[in-house]
Amino acid sequence: MPSGMDLHVSDMACARGGVPVLEGVGFTLTAGRALFLRGPNGIGKTTLLRTLAGLQPALAGTQSVGPEAMAYAAHFDGLKATLTVAENLGFWAQVFGTTGISDALARFNLTELADRQAQNLSAGQKRRLGLARMLVAGRPIWVLDEPTVSLDAASVALFAGVIADHLKDGGSALIATHIDLGFQADALDLTPFRAVPRRMDDFDEAFA
């Protein structure tokens, strides 16, 4: 996995459903560090992460590192229900062009579940499998949207340990979360970057 890769974001603006939600966002995520995105529900944390990960276009701004250096995990775990745990990870390893899933299985306590179909997992087990995908991605920057949903306290601690090891190896993580994961990280409150609503005269000018 490449390390020493910093992500610089400058004057980023993004929209949800065609409506601008954030503008002027800027930050630097340094290799070996994590950055927590903070702010009230609806502020645009998910929209910003999706934009940075290349899932939707930005309205404005630049980022120094493209989506090809990022592994993205959101609310959906990206699992194929009829494939086993091992087959799901093997599929993602093929997608990312990497090999080996044993480490990912072991570190997320999935080894004993390797031959179980994803559709027969509990919500927490599905979440761990979805997050284990990050370990087979081979990407230095992890972009995570509320990654601890459905995880119990033990699994949250397990996941936090995986993140900490990723940072020690020179990777980085951009995480939208409301909870304390137990490791040192910077924080960015997106509230000051809330987009200014359009005035009616601006709306009228668009159709002039």
PDB file of C-alpha atoms in Angstrom:
ATOM      1  CA  MET A   1       0.000   0.000   0.000  1.00  0.00           C
ATOM      2  CA  PRO A   2       1.427   3.416  -0.924  1.00  0.00           C
ATOM      3  CA  SER A   3       1.978   5.708   2.050  1.00  0.00           C
ATOM      4  CA  GLY A   4       2.976   9.305   2.606  1.00  0.00           C
ATOM      5  CA  MET A   5       0.016  10.534   0.545  1.00  0.00           C
ATOM      6  CA  ASP A   6      -1.591  13.767   1.772  1.00  0.00           C
ATOM      7  CA  LEU A   7      -5.048  14.875   0.665  1.00  0.00           C
ATOM      8  CA  HIS A   8      -5.448  18.623   0.156  1.00  0.00           C
ATOM      9  CA  VAL A   9      -8.985  19.910  -0.449  1.00  0.00           C
ATOM     10  CA  SER A  10      -9.491  23.533  -1.473  1.00  0.00           C
ATOM     11  CA  ASP A  11     -12.650  25.636  -1.923  1.00  0.00           C
ATOM     12  CA  MET A  12     -14.824  22.537  -2.399  1.00  0.00           C
ATOM     13  CA  ALA A  13     -18.543  22.994  -3.095  1.00  0.00           C
ATOM     14  CA  CYS A  14     -21.014  20.157  -3.445  1.00  0.00           C
ATOM     15  CA  ALA A  15     -24.739  19.602  -3.835  1.00  0.00           C
ATOM     16  CA  ARG A  16     -27.401  17.111  -2.842  1.00  0.00           C
ATOM     17  CA  GLY A  17     -30.242  16.601  -5.303  1.00  0.00           C
ATOM     18  CA  GLY A  18     -29.058  19.590  -7.287  1.00  0.00           C
ATOM     19  CA  VAL A  19     -29.227  21.899  -4.255  1.00  0.00           C
ATOM     20  CA  PRO A  20     -25.889  23.282  -2.976  1.00  0.00           C
ATOM     21  CA  VAL A  21     -25.247  22.185   0.612  1.00  0.00           C
ATOM     22  CA  LEU A  22     -21.579  23.033   1.198  1.00  0.00           C
ATOM     23  CA  GLU A  23     -19.215  25.615  -0.232  1.00  0.00           C
ATOM     24  CA  GLY A  24     -15.672  26.758   0.425  1.00  0.00           C
ATOM     25  CA  VAL A  25     -14.625  23.560   2.192  1.00  0.00           C
ATOM     26  CA  GLY A  26     -10.894  23.273   2.677  1.00  0.00           C
ATOM     27  CA  PHE A  27      -8.681  20.972   4.723  1.00  0.00           C
ATOM     28  CA  THR A  28      -5.567  18.830   4.614  1.00  0.00           C
ATOM     29  CA  LEU A  29      -5.581  15.176   5.621  1.00  0.00           C
ATOM     30  CA  THR A  30      -2.000  14.170   6.329  1.00  0.00           C
ATOM     31  CA  ALA A  31      -0.694  10.642   5.840  1.00  0.00           C
ATOM     32  CA  GLY A  32      -0.782   8.751   9.118  1.00  0.00           C
ATOM     33  CA  ARG A  33      -3.649  10.873  10.480  1.00  0.00           C
ATOM     34  CA  ALA A  34      -7.416  10.660  10.767  1.00  0.00           C
ATOM     35  CA  LEU A  35      -9.899  13.500  10.352  1.00  0.00           C
ATOM     36  CA  PHE A  36     -13.401  13.371  11.824  1.00  0.00           C
ATOM     37  CA  LEU A  37     -16.139  15.281  10.019  1.00  0.00           C
ATOM     38  CA  ARG A  38     -18.550  16.874  12.475  1.00  0.00           C
ATOM     39  CA  GLY A  39     -21.788  18.802  12.160  1.00  0.00           C
ATOM     40  CA  PRO A  40     -25.542  18.367  12.581  1.00  0.00           C
ATOM     41  CA  ASN A  41     -27.531  15.841  10.587  1.00  0.00           C
ATOM     42  CA  GLY A  42     -28.161  17.102   7.071  1.00  0.00           C
ATOM     43  CA  ILE A  43     -25.171  19.440   6.983  1.00  0.00           C
ATOM     44  CA  GLY A  44     -23.647  17.521   4.062  1.00  0.00           C
ATOM     45  CA  LYS A  45     -21.097  15.102   5.525  1.00  0.00           C
ATOM     46  CA  THR A  46     -22.242  12.236   3.313  1.00  0.00           C
ATOM     47  CA  THR A  47     -22.438  14.498   0.273  1.00  0.00           C
ATOM     48  CA  LEU A  48     -18.876  15.701   0.800  1.00  0.00           C
ATOM     49  CA  LEU A  49     -17.539  12.163   1.220  1.00  0.00           C
ATOM     50  CA  ARG A  50     -19.344  10.969  -1.912  1.00  0.00           C
ATOM     51  CA  THR A  51     -17.934  13.914  -3.846  1.00  0.00           C
ATOM     52  CA  LEU A  52     -14.375  13.273  -2.729  1.00  0.00           C
ATOM     53  CA  ALA A  53     -14.738   9.561  -3.512  1.00  0.00           C
ATOM     54  CA  GLY A  54     -15.782  10.373  -7.074  1.00  0.00           C
ATOM     55  CA  LEU A  55     -19.388   9.206  -6.781  1.00  0.00           C
ATOM     56  CA  GLN A  56     -20.746  12.606  -7.750  1.00  0.00           C
ATOM     57  CA  PRO A  57     -19.206  15.722  -9.310  1.00  0.00           C
ATOM     58  CA  ALA A  58     -18.130  18.737  -7.276  1.00  0.00           C
ATOM     59  CA  LEU A  59     -19.713  22.092  -8.015  1.00  0.00           C
ATOM     60  CA  ALA A  60     -16.362  23.791  -7.455  1.00  0.00           C
ATOM     61  CA  GLY A  61     -12.980  23.267  -5.833  1.00  0.00           C
ATOM     62  CA  THR A  62     -10.044  20.916  -6.111  1.00  0.00           C
ATOM     63  CA  GLN A  63      -8.593  17.875  -4.390  1.00  0.00           C
ATOM     64  CA  SER A  64      -4.968  16.821  -4.694  1.00  0.00           C
ATOM     65  CA  VAL A  65      -5.652  13.072  -4.672  1.00  0.00           C
ATOM     66  CA  GLY A  66      -8.215  11.347  -6.869  1.00  0.00           C
ATOM     67  CA  PRO A  67     -10.720   8.599  -6.036  1.00  0.00           C
ATOM     68  CA  GLU A  68      -8.321   5.924  -7.305  1.00  0.00           C
ATOM     69  CA  ALA A  69      -6.349   6.341  -4.058  1.00  0.00           C
ATOM     70  CA  MET A  70      -9.447   5.982  -1.873  1.00  0.00           C
ATOM     71  CA  ALA A  71     -11.518   3.156  -0.459  1.00  0.00           C
ATOM     72  CA  TYR A  72     -15.067   4.239   0.369  1.00  0.00           C
ATOM     73  CA  ALA A  73     -17.493   2.642   2.826  1.00  0.00           C
ATOM     74  CA  ALA A  74     -20.956   4.054   3.441  1.00  0.00           C
ATOM     75  CA  HIS A  75     -24.255   2.961   4.956  1.00  0.00           C
ATOM     76  CA  PHE A  76     -24.650   0.088   2.509  1.00  0.00           C
ATOM     77  CA  ASP A  77     -22.169  -2.743   2.991  1.00  0.00           C
ATOM     78  CA  GLY A  78     -21.881  -3.671  -0.691  1.00  0.00           C
ATOM     79  CA  LEU A  79     -22.435  -7.381  -0.117  1.00  0.00           C
ATOM     80  CA  LYS A  80     -23.742 -10.034  -2.474  1.00  0.00           C
ATOM     81  CA  ALA A  81     -26.301 -11.932  -0.402  1.00  0.00           C
ATOM     82  CA  THR A  82     -25.825 -15.374  -1.950  1.00  0.00           C
ATOM     83  CA  LEU A  83     -22.021 -15.308  -1.772  1.00  0.00           C
ATOM     84  CA  THR A  84     -20.198 -16.483   1.320  1.00  0.00           C
ATOM     85  CA  VAL A  85     -18.141 -14.199   3.513  1.00  0.00           C
ATOM     86  CA  ALA A  86     -14.938 -15.415   1.848  1.00  0.00           C
ATOM     87  CA  GLU A  87     -16.423 -15.110  -1.640  1.00  0.00           C
ATOM     88  CA  ASN A  88     -17.531 -11.548  -0.975  1.00  0.00           C
ATOM     89  CA  LEU A  89     -14.052 -10.540   0.136  1.00  0.00           C
ATOM     90  CA  GLY A  90     -12.522 -12.437  -2.767  1.00  0.00           C
ATOM     91  CA  PHE A  91     -14.782 -10.542  -5.161  1.00  0.00           C
ATOM     92  CA  TRP A  92     -13.632  -7.193  -3.751  1.00  0.00           C
ATOM     93  CA  ALA A  93     -10.003  -8.290  -3.856  1.00  0.00           C
ATOM     94  CA  GLN A  94     -10.459  -8.926  -7.579  1.00  0.00           C
ATOM     95  CA  VAL A  95     -12.114  -5.528  -8.054  1.00  0.00           C
ATOM     96  CA  PHE A  96      -9.208  -3.766  -6.333  1.00  0.00           C
ATOM     97  CA  GLY A  97      -6.578  -5.973  -7.972  1.00  0.00           C
ATOM     98  CA  THR A  98      -5.217  -7.326  -4.697  1.00  0.00           C
ATOM     99  CA  THR A  99      -4.684 -10.820  -3.347  1.00  0.00           C
ATOM    100  CA  GLY A 100      -5.286 -12.516  -0.027  1.00  0.00           C
ATOM    101  CA  ILE A 101      -8.246 -12.194   2.315  1.00  0.00           C
ATOM    102  CA  SER A 102      -7.033 -14.144   5.353  1.00  0.00           C
ATOM    103  CA  ASP A 103      -5.814 -11.077   7.215  1.00  0.00           C
ATOM    104  CA  ALA A 104      -9.102  -9.248   6.677  1.00  0.00           C
ATOM    105  CA  LEU A 105     -11.078 -12.251   7.890  1.00  0.00           C
ATOM    106  CA  ALA A 106      -8.948 -12.610  11.006  1.00  0.00           C
ATOM    107  CA  ARG A 107      -8.842  -8.964  11.995  1.00  0.00           C
ATOM    108  CA  PHE A 108     -12.618  -8.576  11.798  1.00  0.00           C
ATOM    109  CA  ASN A 109     -13.316 -11.907  13.561  1.00  0.00           C
ATOM    110  CA  LEU A 110     -14.844 -13.415  10.442  1.00  0.00           C
ATOM    111  CA  THR A 111     -12.679 -16.506   9.962  1.00  0.00           C
ATOM    112  CA  GLU A 112     -15.239 -18.880  11.497  1.00  0.00           C
ATOM    113  CA  LEU A 113     -17.926 -17.325   9.305  1.00  0.00           C
ATOM    114  CA  ALA A 114     -15.948 -17.593   6.064  1.00  0.00           C
ATOM    115  CA  ASP A 115     -18.263 -20.226   4.530  1.00  0.00           C
ATOM    116  CA  ARG A 116     -21.535 -18.596   5.618  1.00  0.00           C
ATOM    117  CA  GLN A 117     -23.639 -16.781   3.040  1.00  0.00           C
ATOM    118  CA  ALA A 118     -23.888 -13.044   3.609  1.00  0.00           C
ATOM    119  CA  GLN A 119     -27.687 -13.237   3.719  1.00  0.00           C
ATOM    120  CA  ASN A 120     -27.419 -15.388   6.833  1.00  0.00           C
ATOM    121  CA  LEU A 121     -25.288 -12.933   8.809  1.00  0.00           C
ATOM    122  CA  SER A 122     -26.533 -10.650  11.556  1.00  0.00           C
ATOM    123  CA  ALA A 123     -26.566  -6.896  10.957  1.00  0.00           C
ATOM    124  CA  GLY A 124     -23.357  -6.497  12.943  1.00  0.00           C
ATOM    125  CA  GLN A 125     -21.629  -9.330  11.102  1.00  0.00           C
ATOM    126  CA  LYS A 126     -22.619  -7.815   7.763  1.00  0.00           C
ATOM    127  CA  ARG A 127     -21.197  -4.501   8.886  1.00  0.00           C
ATOM    128  CA  ARG A 128     -17.881  -6.106   9.884  1.00  0.00           C
ATOM    129  CA  LEU A 129     -17.714  -7.851   6.511  1.00  0.00           C
ATOM    130  CA  GLY A 130     -18.413  -4.595   4.717  1.00  0.00           C
ATOM    131  CA  LEU A 131     -15.634  -2.867   6.643  1.00  0.00           C
ATOM    132  CA  ALA A 132     -13.234  -5.779   6.086  1.00  0.00           C
ATOM    133  CA  ARG A 133     -13.384  -4.775   2.434  1.00  0.00           C
ATOM    134  CA  MET A 134     -11.179  -1.802   3.361  1.00  0.00           C
ATOM    135  CA  LEU A 135      -8.341  -4.162   4.209  1.00  0.00           C
ATOM    136  CA  VAL A 136      -8.379  -5.853   0.810  1.00  0.00           C
ATOM    137  CA  ALA A 137      -8.652  -2.550  -1.067  1.00  0.00           C
ATOM    138  CA  GLY A 138      -4.962  -1.674  -0.859  1.00  0.00           C
ATOM    139  CA  ARG A 139      -5.826   2.036  -0.909  1.00  0.00           C
ATOM    140  CA  PRO A 140      -4.046   4.545   1.350  1.00  0.00           C
ATOM    141  CA  ILE A 141      -7.017   6.841   2.067  1.00  0.00           C
ATOM    142  CA  TRP A 142     -10.095   5.397   3.745  1.00  0.00           C
ATOM    143  CA  VAL A 143     -13.300   7.422   3.370  1.00  0.00           C
ATOM    144  CA  LEU A 144     -15.866   6.241   5.907  1.00  0.00           C
ATOM    145  CA  ASP A 145     -19.449   7.356   6.427  1.00  0.00           C
ATOM    146  CA  GLU A 146     -20.802   6.427   9.892  1.00  0.00           C
ATOM    147  CA  PRO A 147     -18.837   3.162   9.873  1.00  0.00           C
ATOM    148  CA  THR A 148     -19.924   1.983  13.337  1.00  0.00           C
ATOM    149  CA  VAL A 149     -23.645   1.649  12.529  1.00  0.00           C
ATOM    150  CA  SER A 150     -24.921  -1.789  13.732  1.00  0.00           C
ATOM    151  CA  LEU A 151     -21.675  -2.532  15.599  1.00  0.00           C
ATOM    152  CA  ASP A 152     -21.680  -3.457  19.276  1.00  0.00           C
ATOM    153  CA  ALA A 153     -19.079  -2.042  21.673  1.00  0.00           C
ATOM    154  CA  ALA A 154     -16.633  -4.912  21.114  1.00  0.00           C
ATOM    155  CA  SER A 155     -16.846  -4.562  17.332  1.00  0.00           C
ATOM    156  CA  VAL A 156     -16.393  -0.791  17.532  1.00  0.00           C
ATOM    157  CA  ALA A 157     -13.192  -1.364  19.513  1.00  0.00           C
ATOM    158  CA  LEU A 158     -12.078  -3.958  16.958  1.00  0.00           C
ATOM    159  CA  PHE A 159     -12.704  -1.548  14.104  1.00  0.00           C
ATOM    160  CA  ALA A 160     -10.930   1.300  15.899  1.00  0.00           C
ATOM    161  CA  GLY A 161      -7.877  -0.939  16.262  1.00  0.00           C
ATOM    162  CA  VAL A 162      -7.885  -1.655  12.526  1.00  0.00           C
ATOM    163  CA  ILE A 163      -8.031   2.080  11.801  1.00  0.00           C
ATOM    164  CA  ALA A 164      -5.189   2.772  14.237  1.00  0.00           C
ATOM    165  CA  ASP A 165      -3.014   0.150  12.520  1.00  0.00           C
ATOM    166  CA  HIS A 166      -3.857   1.640   9.121  1.00  0.00           C
ATOM    167  CA  LEU A 167      -2.648   5.039  10.341  1.00  0.00           C
ATOM    168  CA  LYS A 168       0.550   3.529  11.756  1.00  0.00           C
ATOM    169  CA  ASP A 169       1.239   2.016   8.339  1.00  0.00           C
ATOM    170  CA  GLY A 170       1.091   5.470   6.740  1.00  0.00           C
ATOM    171  CA  GLY A 171      -2.513   5.401   5.617  1.00  0.00           C
ATOM    172  CA  SER A 172      -5.122   8.008   6.479  1.00  0.00           C
ATOM    173  CA  ALA A 173      -8.841   8.076   7.217  1.00  0.00           C
ATOM    174  CA  LEU A 174     -11.603  10.628   6.664  1.00  0.00           C
ATOM    175  CA  ILE A 175     -14.511   9.650   8.886  1.00  0.00           C
ATOM    176  CA  ALA A 176     -18.009  11.041   9.373  1.00  0.00           C
ATOM    177  CA  THR A 177     -18.969   9.926  12.870  1.00  0.00           C
ATOM    178  CA  HIS A 178     -20.595  11.211  16.038  1.00  0.00           C
ATOM    179  CA  ILE A 179     -18.798   8.844  18.403  1.00  0.00           C
ATOM    180  CA  ASP A 180     -15.351   8.720  19.963  1.00  0.00           C
ATOM    181  CA  LEU A 181     -13.365   5.881  18.408  1.00  0.00           C
ATOM    182  CA  GLY A 182     -10.662   6.042  21.045  1.00  0.00           C
ATOM    183  CA  PHE A 183      -7.709   7.220  18.985  1.00  0.00           C
ATOM    184  CA  GLN A 184      -6.249  10.648  18.347  1.00  0.00           C
ATOM    185  CA  ALA A 185      -7.689  12.475  15.373  1.00  0.00           C
ATOM    186  CA  ASP A 186      -8.294  15.975  14.092  1.00  0.00           C
ATOM    187  CA  ALA A 187     -11.850  17.268  13.630  1.00  0.00           C
ATOM    188  CA  LEU A 188     -13.512  19.497  11.073  1.00  0.00           C
ATOM    189  CA  ASP A 189     -16.904  21.054  11.803  1.00  0.00           C
ATOM    190  CA  LEU A 190     -18.717  21.582   8.501  1.00  0.00           C
ATOM    191  CA  THR A 191     -21.239  24.052   9.933  1.00  0.00           C
ATOM    192  CA  PRO A 192     -19.303  27.165   8.788  1.00  0.00           C
ATOM    193  CA  PHE A 193     -19.297  25.783   5.237  1.00  0.00           C
ATOM    194  CA  ARG A 194     -23.068  25.494   4.917  1.00  0.00           C
ATOM    195  CA  ALA A 195     -24.078  26.856   1.507  1.00  0.00           C
ATOM    196  CA  VAL A 196     -25.908  30.167   1.484  1.00  0.00           C
ATOM    197  CA  PRO A 197     -29.479  29.630   0.207  1.00  0.00           C
ATOM    198  CA  ARG A 198     -30.206  31.217  -3.168  1.00  0.00           C
ATOM    199  CA  ARG A 199     -32.272  34.411  -3.087  1.00  0.00           C
ATOM    200  CA  MET A 200     -35.400  34.564  -5.199  1.00  0.00           C
ATOM    201  CA  ASP A 201     -33.842  37.223  -7.446  1.00  0.00           C
ATOM    202  CA  ASP A 202     -30.927  34.831  -8.082  1.00  0.00           C
ATOM    203  CA  PHE A 203     -33.494  32.170  -9.038  1.00  0.00           C
ATOM    204  CA  ASP A 204     -35.275  34.559 -11.393  1.00  0.00           C
ATOM    205  CA  GLU A 205     -32.008  35.586 -13.042  1.00  0.00           C
ATOM    206  CA  ALA A 206     -31.337  31.942 -13.930  1.00  0.00           C
ATOM    207  CA  PHE A 207     -34.398  32.021 -16.213  1.00  0.00           C
ATOM    208  CA  ALA A 208     -33.885  35.531 -17.588  1.00  0.00           C
TER     209      ALA A 208
END
